[in-house]
mmCIF file with all atom_site columns, C-alpha atoms in Angstrom:
data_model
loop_
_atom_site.group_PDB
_atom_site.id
_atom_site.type_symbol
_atom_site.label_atom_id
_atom_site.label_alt_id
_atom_site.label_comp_id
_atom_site.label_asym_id
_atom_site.label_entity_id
_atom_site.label_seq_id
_atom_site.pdbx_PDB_ins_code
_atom_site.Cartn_x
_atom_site.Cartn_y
_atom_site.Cartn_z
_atom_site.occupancy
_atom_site.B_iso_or_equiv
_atom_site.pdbx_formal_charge
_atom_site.auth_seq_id
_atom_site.auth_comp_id
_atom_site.auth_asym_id
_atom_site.auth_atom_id
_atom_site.pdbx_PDB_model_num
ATOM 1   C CA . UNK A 1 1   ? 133.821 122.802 73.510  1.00 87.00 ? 260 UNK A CA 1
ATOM 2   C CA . UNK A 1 2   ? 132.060 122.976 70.299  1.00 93.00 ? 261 UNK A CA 1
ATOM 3   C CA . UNK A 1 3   ? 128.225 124.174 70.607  1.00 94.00 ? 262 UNK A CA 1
ATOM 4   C CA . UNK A 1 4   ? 125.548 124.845 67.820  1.00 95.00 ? 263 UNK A CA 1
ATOM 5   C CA . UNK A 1 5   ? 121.997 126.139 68.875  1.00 95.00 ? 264 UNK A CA 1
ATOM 6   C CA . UNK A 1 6   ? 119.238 127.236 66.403  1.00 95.00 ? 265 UNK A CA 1
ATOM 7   C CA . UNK A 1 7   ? 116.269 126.899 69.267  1.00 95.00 ? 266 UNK A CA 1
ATOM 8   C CA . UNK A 1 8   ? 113.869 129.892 68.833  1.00 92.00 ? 267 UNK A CA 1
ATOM 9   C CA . UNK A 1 9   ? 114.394 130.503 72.675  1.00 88.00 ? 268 UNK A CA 1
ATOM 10  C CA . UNK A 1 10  ? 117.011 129.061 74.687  1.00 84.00 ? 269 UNK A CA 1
ATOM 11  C CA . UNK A 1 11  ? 114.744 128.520 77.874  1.00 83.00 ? 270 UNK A CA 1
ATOM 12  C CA . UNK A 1 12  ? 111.431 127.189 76.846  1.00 88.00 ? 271 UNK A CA 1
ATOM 13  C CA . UNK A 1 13  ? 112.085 126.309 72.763  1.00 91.00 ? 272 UNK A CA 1
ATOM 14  C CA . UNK A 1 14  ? 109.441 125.034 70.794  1.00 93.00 ? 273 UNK A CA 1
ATOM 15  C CA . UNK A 1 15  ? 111.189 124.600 67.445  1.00 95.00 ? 274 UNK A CA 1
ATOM 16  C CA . UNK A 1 16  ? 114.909 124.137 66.880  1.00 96.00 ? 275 UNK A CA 1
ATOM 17  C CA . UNK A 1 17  ? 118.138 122.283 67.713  1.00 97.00 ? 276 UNK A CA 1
ATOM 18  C CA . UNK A 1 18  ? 120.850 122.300 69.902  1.00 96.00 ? 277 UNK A CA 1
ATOM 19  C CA . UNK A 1 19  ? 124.142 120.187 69.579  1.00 97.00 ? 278 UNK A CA 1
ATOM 20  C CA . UNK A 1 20  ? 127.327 120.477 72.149  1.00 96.00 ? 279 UNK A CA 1
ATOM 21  C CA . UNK A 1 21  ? 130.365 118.639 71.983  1.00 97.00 ? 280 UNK A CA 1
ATOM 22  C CA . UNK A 1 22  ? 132.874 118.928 75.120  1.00 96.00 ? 281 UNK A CA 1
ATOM 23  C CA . UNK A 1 23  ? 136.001 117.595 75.440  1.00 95.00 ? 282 UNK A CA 1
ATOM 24  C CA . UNK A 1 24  ? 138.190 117.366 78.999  1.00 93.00 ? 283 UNK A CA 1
ATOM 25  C CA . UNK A 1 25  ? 141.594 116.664 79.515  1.00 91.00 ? 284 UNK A CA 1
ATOM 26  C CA . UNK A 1 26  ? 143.291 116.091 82.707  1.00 89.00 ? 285 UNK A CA 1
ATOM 27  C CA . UNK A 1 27  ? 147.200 115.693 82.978  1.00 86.00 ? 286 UNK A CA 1
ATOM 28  C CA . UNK A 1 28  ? 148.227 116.029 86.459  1.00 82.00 ? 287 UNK A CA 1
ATOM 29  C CA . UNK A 1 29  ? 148.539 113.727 89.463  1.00 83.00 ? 288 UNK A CA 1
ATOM 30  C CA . UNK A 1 30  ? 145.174 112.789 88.173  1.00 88.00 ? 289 UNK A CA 1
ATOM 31  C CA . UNK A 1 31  ? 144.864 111.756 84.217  1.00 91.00 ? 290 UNK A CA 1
ATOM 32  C CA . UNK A 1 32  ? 142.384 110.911 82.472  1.00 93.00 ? 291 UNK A CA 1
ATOM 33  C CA . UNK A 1 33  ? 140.100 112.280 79.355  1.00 94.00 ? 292 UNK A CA 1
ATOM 34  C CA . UNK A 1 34  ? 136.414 113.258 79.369  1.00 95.00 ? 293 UNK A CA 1
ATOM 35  C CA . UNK A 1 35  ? 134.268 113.112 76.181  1.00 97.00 ? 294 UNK A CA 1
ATOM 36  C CA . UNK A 1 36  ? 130.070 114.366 76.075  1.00 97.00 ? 295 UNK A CA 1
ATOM 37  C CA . UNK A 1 37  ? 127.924 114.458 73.180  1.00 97.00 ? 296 UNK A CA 1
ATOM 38  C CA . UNK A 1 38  ? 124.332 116.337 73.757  1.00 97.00 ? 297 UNK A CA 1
ATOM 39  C CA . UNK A 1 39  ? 121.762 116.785 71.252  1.00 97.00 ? 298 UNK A CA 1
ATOM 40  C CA . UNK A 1 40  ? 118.014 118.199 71.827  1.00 97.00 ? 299 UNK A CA 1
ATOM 41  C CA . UNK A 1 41  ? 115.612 118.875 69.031  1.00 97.00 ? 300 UNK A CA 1
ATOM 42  C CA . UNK A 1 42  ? 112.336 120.507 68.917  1.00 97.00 ? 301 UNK A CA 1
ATOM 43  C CA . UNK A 1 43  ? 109.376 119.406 66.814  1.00 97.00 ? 302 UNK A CA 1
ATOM 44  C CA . UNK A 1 44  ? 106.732 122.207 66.643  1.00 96.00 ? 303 UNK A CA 1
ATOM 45  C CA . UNK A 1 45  ? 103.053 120.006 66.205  1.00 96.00 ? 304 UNK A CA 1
ATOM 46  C CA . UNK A 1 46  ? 99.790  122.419 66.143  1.00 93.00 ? 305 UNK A CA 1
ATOM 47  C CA . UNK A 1 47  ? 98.843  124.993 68.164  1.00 93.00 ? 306 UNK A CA 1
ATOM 48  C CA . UNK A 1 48  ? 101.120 125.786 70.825  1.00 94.00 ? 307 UNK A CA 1
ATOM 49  C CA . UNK A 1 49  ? 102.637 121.982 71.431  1.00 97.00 ? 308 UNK A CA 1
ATOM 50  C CA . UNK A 1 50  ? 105.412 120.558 70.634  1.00 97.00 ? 309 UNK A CA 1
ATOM 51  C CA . UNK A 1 51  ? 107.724 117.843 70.839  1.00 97.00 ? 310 UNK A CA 1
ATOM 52  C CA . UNK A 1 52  ? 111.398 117.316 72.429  1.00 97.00 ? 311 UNK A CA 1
ATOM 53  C CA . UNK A 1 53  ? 114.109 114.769 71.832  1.00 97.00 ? 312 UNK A CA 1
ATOM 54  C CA . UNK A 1 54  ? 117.096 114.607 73.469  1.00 97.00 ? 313 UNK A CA 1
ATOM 55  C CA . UNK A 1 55  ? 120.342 112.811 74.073  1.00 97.00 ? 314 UNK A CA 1
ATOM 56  C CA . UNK A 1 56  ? 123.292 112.626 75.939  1.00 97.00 ? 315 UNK A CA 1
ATOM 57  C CA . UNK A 1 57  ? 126.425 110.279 75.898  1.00 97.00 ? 316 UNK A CA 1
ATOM 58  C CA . UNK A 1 58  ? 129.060 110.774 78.589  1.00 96.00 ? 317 UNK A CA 1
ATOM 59  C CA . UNK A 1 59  ? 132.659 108.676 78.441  1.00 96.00 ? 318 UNK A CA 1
ATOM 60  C CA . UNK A 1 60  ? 135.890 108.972 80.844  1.00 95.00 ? 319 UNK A CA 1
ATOM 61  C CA . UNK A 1 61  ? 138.786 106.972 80.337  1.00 93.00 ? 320 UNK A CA 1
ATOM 62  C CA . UNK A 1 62  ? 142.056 106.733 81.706  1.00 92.00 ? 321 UNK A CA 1
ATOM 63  C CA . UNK A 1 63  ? 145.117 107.934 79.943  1.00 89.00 ? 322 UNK A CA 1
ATOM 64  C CA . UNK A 1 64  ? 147.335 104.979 80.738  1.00 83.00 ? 323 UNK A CA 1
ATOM 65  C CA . UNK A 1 65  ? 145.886 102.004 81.382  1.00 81.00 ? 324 UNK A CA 1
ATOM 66  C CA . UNK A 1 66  ? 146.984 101.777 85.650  1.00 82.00 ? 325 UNK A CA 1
ATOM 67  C CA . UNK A 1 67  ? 145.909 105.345 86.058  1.00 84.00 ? 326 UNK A CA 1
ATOM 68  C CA . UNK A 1 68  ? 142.189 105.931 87.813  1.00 87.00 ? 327 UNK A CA 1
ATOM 69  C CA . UNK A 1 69  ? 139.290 107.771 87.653  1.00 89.00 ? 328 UNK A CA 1
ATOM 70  C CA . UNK A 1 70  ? 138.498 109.781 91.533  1.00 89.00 ? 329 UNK A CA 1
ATOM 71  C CA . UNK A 1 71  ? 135.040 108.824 92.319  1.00 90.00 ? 330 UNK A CA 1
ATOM 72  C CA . UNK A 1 72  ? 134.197 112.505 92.124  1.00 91.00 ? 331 UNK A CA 1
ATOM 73  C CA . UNK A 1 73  ? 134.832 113.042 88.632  1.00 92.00 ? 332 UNK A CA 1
ATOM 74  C CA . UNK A 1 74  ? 132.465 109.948 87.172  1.00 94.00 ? 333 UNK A CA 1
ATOM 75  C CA . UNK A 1 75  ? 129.386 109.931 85.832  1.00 95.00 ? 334 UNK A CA 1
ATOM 76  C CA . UNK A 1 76  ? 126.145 109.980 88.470  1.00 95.00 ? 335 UNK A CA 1
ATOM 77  C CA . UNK A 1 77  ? 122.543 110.013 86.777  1.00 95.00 ? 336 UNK A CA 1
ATOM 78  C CA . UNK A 1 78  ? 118.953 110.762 87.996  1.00 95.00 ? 337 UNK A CA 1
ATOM 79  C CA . UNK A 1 79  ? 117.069 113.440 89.518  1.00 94.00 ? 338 UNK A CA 1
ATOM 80  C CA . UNK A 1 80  ? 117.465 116.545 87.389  1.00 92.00 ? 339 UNK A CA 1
ATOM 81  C CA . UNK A 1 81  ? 120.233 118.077 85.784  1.00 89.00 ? 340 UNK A CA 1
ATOM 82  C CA . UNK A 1 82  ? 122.342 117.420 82.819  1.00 91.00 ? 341 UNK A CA 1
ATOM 83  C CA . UNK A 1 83  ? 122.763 113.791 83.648  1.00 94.00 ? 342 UNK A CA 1
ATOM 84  C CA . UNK A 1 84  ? 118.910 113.561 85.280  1.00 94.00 ? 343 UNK A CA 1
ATOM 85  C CA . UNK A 1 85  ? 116.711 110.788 85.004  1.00 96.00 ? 344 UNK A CA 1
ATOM 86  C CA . UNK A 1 86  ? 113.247 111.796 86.370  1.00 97.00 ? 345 UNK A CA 1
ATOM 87  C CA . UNK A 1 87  ? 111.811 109.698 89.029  1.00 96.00 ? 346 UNK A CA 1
ATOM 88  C CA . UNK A 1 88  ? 114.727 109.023 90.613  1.00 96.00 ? 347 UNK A CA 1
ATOM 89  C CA . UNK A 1 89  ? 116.776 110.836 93.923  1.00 95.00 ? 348 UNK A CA 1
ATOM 90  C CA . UNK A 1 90  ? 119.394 113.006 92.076  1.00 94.00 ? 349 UNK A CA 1
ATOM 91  C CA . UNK A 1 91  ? 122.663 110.807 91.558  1.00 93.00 ? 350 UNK A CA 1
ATOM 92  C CA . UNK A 1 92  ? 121.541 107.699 92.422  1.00 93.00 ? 351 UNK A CA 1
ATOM 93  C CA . UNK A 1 93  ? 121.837 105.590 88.918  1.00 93.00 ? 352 UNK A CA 1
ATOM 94  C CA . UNK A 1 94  ? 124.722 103.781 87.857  1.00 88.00 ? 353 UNK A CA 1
ATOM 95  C CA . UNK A 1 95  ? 127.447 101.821 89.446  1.00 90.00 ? 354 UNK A CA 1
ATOM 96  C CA . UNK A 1 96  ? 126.866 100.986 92.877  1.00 87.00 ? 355 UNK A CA 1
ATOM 97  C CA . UNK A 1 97  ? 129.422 99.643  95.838  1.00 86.00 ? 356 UNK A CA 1
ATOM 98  C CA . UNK A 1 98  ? 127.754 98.301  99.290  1.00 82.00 ? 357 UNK A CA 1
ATOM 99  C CA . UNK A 1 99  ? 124.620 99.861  98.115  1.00 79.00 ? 358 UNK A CA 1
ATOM 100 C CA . UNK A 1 100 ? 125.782 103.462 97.600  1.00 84.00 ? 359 UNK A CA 1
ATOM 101 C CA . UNK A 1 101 ? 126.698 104.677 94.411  1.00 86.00 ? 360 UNK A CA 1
ATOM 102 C CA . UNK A 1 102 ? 129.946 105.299 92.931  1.00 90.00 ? 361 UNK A CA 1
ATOM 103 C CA . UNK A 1 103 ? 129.745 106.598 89.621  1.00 91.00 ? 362 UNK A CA 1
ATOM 104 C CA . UNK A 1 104 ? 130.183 105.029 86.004  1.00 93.00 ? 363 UNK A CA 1
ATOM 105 C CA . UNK A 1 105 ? 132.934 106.102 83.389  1.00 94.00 ? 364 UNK A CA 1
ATOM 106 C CA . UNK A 1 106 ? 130.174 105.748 80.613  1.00 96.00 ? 365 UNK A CA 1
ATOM 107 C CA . UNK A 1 107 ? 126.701 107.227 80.593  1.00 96.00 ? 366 UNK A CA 1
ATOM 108 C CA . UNK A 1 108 ? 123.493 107.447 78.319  1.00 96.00 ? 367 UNK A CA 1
ATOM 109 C CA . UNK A 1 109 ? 120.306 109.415 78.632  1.00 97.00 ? 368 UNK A CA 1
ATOM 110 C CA . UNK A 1 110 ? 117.542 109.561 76.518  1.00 97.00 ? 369 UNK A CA 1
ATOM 111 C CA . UNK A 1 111 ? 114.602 112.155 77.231  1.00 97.00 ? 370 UNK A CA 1
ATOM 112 C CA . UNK A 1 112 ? 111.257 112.326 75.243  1.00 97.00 ? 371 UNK A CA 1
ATOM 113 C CA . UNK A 1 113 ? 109.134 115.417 76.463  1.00 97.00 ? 372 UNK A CA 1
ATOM 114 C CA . UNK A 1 114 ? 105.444 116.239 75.189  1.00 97.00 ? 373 UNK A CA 1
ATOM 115 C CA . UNK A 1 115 ? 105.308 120.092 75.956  1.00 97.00 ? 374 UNK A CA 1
ATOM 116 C CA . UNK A 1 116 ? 101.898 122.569 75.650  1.00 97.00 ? 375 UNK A CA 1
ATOM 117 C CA . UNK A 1 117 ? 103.986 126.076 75.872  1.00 95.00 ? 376 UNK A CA 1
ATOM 118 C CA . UNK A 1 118 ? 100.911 128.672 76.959  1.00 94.00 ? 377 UNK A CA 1
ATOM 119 C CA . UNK A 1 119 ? 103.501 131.508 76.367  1.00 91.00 ? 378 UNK A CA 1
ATOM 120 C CA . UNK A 1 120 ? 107.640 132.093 76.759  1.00 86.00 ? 379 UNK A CA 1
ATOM 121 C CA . UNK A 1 121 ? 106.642 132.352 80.579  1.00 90.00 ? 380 UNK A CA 1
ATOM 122 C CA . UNK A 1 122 ? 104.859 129.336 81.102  1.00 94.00 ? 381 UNK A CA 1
ATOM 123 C CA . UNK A 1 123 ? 104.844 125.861 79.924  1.00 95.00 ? 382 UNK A CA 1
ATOM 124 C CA . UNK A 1 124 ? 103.564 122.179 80.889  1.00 97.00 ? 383 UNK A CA 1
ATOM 125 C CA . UNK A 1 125 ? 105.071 119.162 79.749  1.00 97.00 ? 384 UNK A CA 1
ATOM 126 C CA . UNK A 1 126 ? 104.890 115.147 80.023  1.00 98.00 ? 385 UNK A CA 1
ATOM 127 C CA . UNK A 1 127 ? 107.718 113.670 79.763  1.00 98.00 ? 386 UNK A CA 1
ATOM 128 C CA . UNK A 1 128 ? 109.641 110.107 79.766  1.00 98.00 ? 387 UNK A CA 1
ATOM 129 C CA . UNK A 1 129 ? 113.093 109.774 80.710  1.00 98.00 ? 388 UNK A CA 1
ATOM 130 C CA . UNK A 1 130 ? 115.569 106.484 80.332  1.00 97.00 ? 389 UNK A CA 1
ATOM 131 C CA . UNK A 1 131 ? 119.224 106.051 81.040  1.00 97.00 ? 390 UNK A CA 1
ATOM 132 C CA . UNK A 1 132 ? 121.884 104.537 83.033  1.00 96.00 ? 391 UNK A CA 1
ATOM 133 C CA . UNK A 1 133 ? 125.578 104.698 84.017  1.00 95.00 ? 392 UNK A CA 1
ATOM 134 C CA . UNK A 1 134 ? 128.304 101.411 83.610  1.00 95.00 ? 393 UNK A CA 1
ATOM 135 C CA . UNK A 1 135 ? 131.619 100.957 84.801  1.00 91.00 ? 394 UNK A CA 1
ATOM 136 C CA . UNK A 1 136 ? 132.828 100.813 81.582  1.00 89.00 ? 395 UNK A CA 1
ATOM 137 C CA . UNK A 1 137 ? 132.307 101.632 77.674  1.00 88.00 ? 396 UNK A CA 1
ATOM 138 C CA . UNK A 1 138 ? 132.173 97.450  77.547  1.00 88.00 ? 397 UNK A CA 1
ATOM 139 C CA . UNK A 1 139 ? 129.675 97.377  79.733  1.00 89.00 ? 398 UNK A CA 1
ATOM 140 C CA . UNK A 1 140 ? 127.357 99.959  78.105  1.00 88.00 ? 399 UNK A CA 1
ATOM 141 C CA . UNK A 1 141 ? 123.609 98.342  77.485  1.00 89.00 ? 400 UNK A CA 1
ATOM 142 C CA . UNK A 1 142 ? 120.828 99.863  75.981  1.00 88.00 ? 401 UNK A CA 1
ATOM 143 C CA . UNK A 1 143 ? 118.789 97.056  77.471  1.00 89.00 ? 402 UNK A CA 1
ATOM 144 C CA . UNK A 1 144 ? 119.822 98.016  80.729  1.00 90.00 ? 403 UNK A CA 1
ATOM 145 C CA . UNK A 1 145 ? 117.962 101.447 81.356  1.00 95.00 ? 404 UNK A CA 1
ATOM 146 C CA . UNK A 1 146 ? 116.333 102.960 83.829  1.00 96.00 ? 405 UNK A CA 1
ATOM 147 C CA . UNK A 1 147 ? 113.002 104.580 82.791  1.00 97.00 ? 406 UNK A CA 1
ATOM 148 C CA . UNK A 1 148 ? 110.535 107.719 84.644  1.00 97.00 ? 407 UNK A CA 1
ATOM 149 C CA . UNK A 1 149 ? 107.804 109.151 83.033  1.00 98.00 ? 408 UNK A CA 1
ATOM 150 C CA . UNK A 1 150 ? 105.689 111.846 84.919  1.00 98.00 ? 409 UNK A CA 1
ATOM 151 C CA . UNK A 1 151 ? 104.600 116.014 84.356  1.00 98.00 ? 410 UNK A CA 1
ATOM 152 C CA . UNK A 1 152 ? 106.199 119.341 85.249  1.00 96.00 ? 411 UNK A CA 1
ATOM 153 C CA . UNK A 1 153 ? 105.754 122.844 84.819  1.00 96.00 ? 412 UNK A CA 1
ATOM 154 C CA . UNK A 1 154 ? 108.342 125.614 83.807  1.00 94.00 ? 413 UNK A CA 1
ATOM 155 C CA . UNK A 1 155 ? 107.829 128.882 85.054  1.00 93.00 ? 414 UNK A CA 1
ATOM 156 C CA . UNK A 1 156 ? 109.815 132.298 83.454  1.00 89.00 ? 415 UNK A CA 1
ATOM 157 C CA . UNK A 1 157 ? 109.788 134.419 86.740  1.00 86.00 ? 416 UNK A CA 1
ATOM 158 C CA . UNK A 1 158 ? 112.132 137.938 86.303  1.00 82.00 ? 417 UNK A CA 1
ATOM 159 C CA . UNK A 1 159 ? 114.989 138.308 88.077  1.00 78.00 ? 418 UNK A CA 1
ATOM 160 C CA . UNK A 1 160 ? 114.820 134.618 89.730  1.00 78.00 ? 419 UNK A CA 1
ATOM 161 C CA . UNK A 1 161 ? 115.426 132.804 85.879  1.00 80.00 ? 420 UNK A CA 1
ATOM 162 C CA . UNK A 1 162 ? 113.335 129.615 85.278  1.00 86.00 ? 421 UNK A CA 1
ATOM 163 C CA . UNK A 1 163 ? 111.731 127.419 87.763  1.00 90.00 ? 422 UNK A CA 1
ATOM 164 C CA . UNK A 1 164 ? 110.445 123.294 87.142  1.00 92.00 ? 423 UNK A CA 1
ATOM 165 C CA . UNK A 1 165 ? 108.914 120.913 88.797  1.00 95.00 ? 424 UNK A CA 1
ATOM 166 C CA . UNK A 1 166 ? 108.165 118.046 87.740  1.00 96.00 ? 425 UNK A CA 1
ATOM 167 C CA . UNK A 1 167 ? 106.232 114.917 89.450  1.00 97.00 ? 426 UNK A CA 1
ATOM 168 C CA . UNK A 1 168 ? 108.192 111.401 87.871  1.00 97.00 ? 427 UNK A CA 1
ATOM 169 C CA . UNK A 1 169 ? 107.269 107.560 88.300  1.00 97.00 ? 428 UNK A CA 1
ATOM 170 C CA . UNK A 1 170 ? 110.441 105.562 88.493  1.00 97.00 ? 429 UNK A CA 1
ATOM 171 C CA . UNK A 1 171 ? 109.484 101.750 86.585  1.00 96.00 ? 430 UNK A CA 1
ATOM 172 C CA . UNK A 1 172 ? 113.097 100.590 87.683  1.00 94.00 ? 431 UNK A CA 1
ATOM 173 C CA . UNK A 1 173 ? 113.972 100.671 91.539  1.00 93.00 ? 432 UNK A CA 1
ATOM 174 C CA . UNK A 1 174 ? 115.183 97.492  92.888  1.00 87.00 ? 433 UNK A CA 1
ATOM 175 C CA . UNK A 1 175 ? 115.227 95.521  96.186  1.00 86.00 ? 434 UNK A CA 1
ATOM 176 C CA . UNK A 1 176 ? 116.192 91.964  97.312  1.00 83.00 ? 435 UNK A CA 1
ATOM 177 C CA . UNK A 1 177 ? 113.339 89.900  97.762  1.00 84.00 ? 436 UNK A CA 1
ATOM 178 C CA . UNK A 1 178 ? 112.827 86.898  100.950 1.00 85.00 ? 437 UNK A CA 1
ATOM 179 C CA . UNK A 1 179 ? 114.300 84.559  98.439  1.00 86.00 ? 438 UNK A CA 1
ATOM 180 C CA . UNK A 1 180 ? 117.787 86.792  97.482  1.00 82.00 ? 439 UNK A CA 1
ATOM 181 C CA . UNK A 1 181 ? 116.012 87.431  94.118  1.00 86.00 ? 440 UNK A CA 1
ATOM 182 C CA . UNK A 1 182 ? 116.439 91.596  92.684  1.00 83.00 ? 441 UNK A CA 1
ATOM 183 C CA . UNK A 1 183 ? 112.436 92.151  92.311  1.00 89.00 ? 442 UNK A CA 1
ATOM 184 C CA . UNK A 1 184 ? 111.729 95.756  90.567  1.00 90.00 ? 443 UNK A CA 1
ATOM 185 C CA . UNK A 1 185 ? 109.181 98.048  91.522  1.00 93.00 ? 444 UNK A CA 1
ATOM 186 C CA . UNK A 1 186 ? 107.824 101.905 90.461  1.00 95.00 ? 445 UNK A CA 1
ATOM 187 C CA . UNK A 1 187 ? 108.374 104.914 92.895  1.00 95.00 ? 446 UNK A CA 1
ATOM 188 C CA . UNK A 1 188 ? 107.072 108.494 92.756  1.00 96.00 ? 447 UNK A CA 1
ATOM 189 C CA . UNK A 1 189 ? 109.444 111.761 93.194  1.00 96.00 ? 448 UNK A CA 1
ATOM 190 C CA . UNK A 1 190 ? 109.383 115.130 92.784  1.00 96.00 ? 449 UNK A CA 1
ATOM 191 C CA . UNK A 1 191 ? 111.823 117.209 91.647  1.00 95.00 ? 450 UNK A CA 1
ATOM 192 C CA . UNK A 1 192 ? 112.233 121.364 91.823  1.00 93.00 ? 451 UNK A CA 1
ATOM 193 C CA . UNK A 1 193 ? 114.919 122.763 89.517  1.00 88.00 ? 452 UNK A CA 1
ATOM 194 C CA . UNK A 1 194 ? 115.842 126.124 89.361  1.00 83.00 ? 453 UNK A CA 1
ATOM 195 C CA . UNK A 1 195 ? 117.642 127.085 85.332  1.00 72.00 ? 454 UNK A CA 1
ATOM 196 C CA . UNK A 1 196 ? 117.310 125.406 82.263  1.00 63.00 ? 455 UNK A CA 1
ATOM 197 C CA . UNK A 1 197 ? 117.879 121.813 82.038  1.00 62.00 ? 456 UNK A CA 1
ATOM 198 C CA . UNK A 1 198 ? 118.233 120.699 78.269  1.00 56.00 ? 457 UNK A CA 1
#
């Protein structure tokens, strides 16, 4: 894994950058290889707000072309996380069999946050999430995201780390309408988190 961090604190920055690179390799009864990019920079505006950016790019890929990937080791987005999409139930985005999801071999997140950081303690944010997960790397499509936008909180609280929650709109759920037609509709959910998420 190769990591670079120049945030002025790792669990509520305001100015700075982070950059990770992580590579997995798997050669046994199961083979395949694992690549994830993740980048998050801070914009310090006026007084105590700033601004976030981040994003994440996830691929797994067979190492011979009849091996496969376990359903357990793909890609899941939403909810929180490393691979959260806010306003959605934790891994519920991406490739989906009989209505239940499966995971996707290639994944992108994109995460905008608006934060008003009171002190190292506490923090507020707004915040506007997109991303999705395909089958394949053929099949990735930036037109093809699923978006939340919503508020949270981060709290600093010794001896218990950092606690969230946020409150997200999902723009992207789906359901079948009388005439067999996908129709899309918005959602609320709220998430609690417990440790740093970007």
């Amino acid at each position: 894994r190769f990591l670079r961090d120049s945030r002025d604190y790792i669990f509520n920055a305001l100015s700075g950058s982070s950059f990770s690179y992580t590579i997995g390799l798997s050669v046994g009864g199961i083979r395949f290889h694992r690549h994830i990019t993740d980048a998050s920079f801070y914009y310090p505006l006026f007084w105590k707000f700033g601004l976030m950016f981040r994003t994440r790019f996830g691929l797994i890929n067979p190492l011979r072309s009849y091996d496969t990937i376990p359903i357990y080791e793909r890609f899941y987005a939403g909810g929180t996380g490393e691979d959260g999409i806010r306003g959605y139930p934790d891994r519920t985005i991406g490739v989906k069999e009989g209505g239940y999801a499966i995971g996707g071999r290639a994944l992108s997140i994109f995460s905008l946050e608006y934060k008003l950081r009171l002190s190292h303690q506490v923090s507020f944010i707004t915040f506007f999430d997109a991303g999705n997960a395909w089958e394949s790397f053929t099949k990735f499509n930036l037109s093809d995201l699923k978006r939340g936008a919503g508020i949270g909180v981060r709290l600093e609280i010794p001896m218990l780390g950092l606690l969230g929650f946020d409150f997200g709109r999902g723009f992207d759920y789906e359901k079948i309408d009388v005439n067999g037609k996908p129709v899309r509709y918005g959602q609320w959910q709220p998430h609690f988190q417990i440790g740093r998420t970007f």
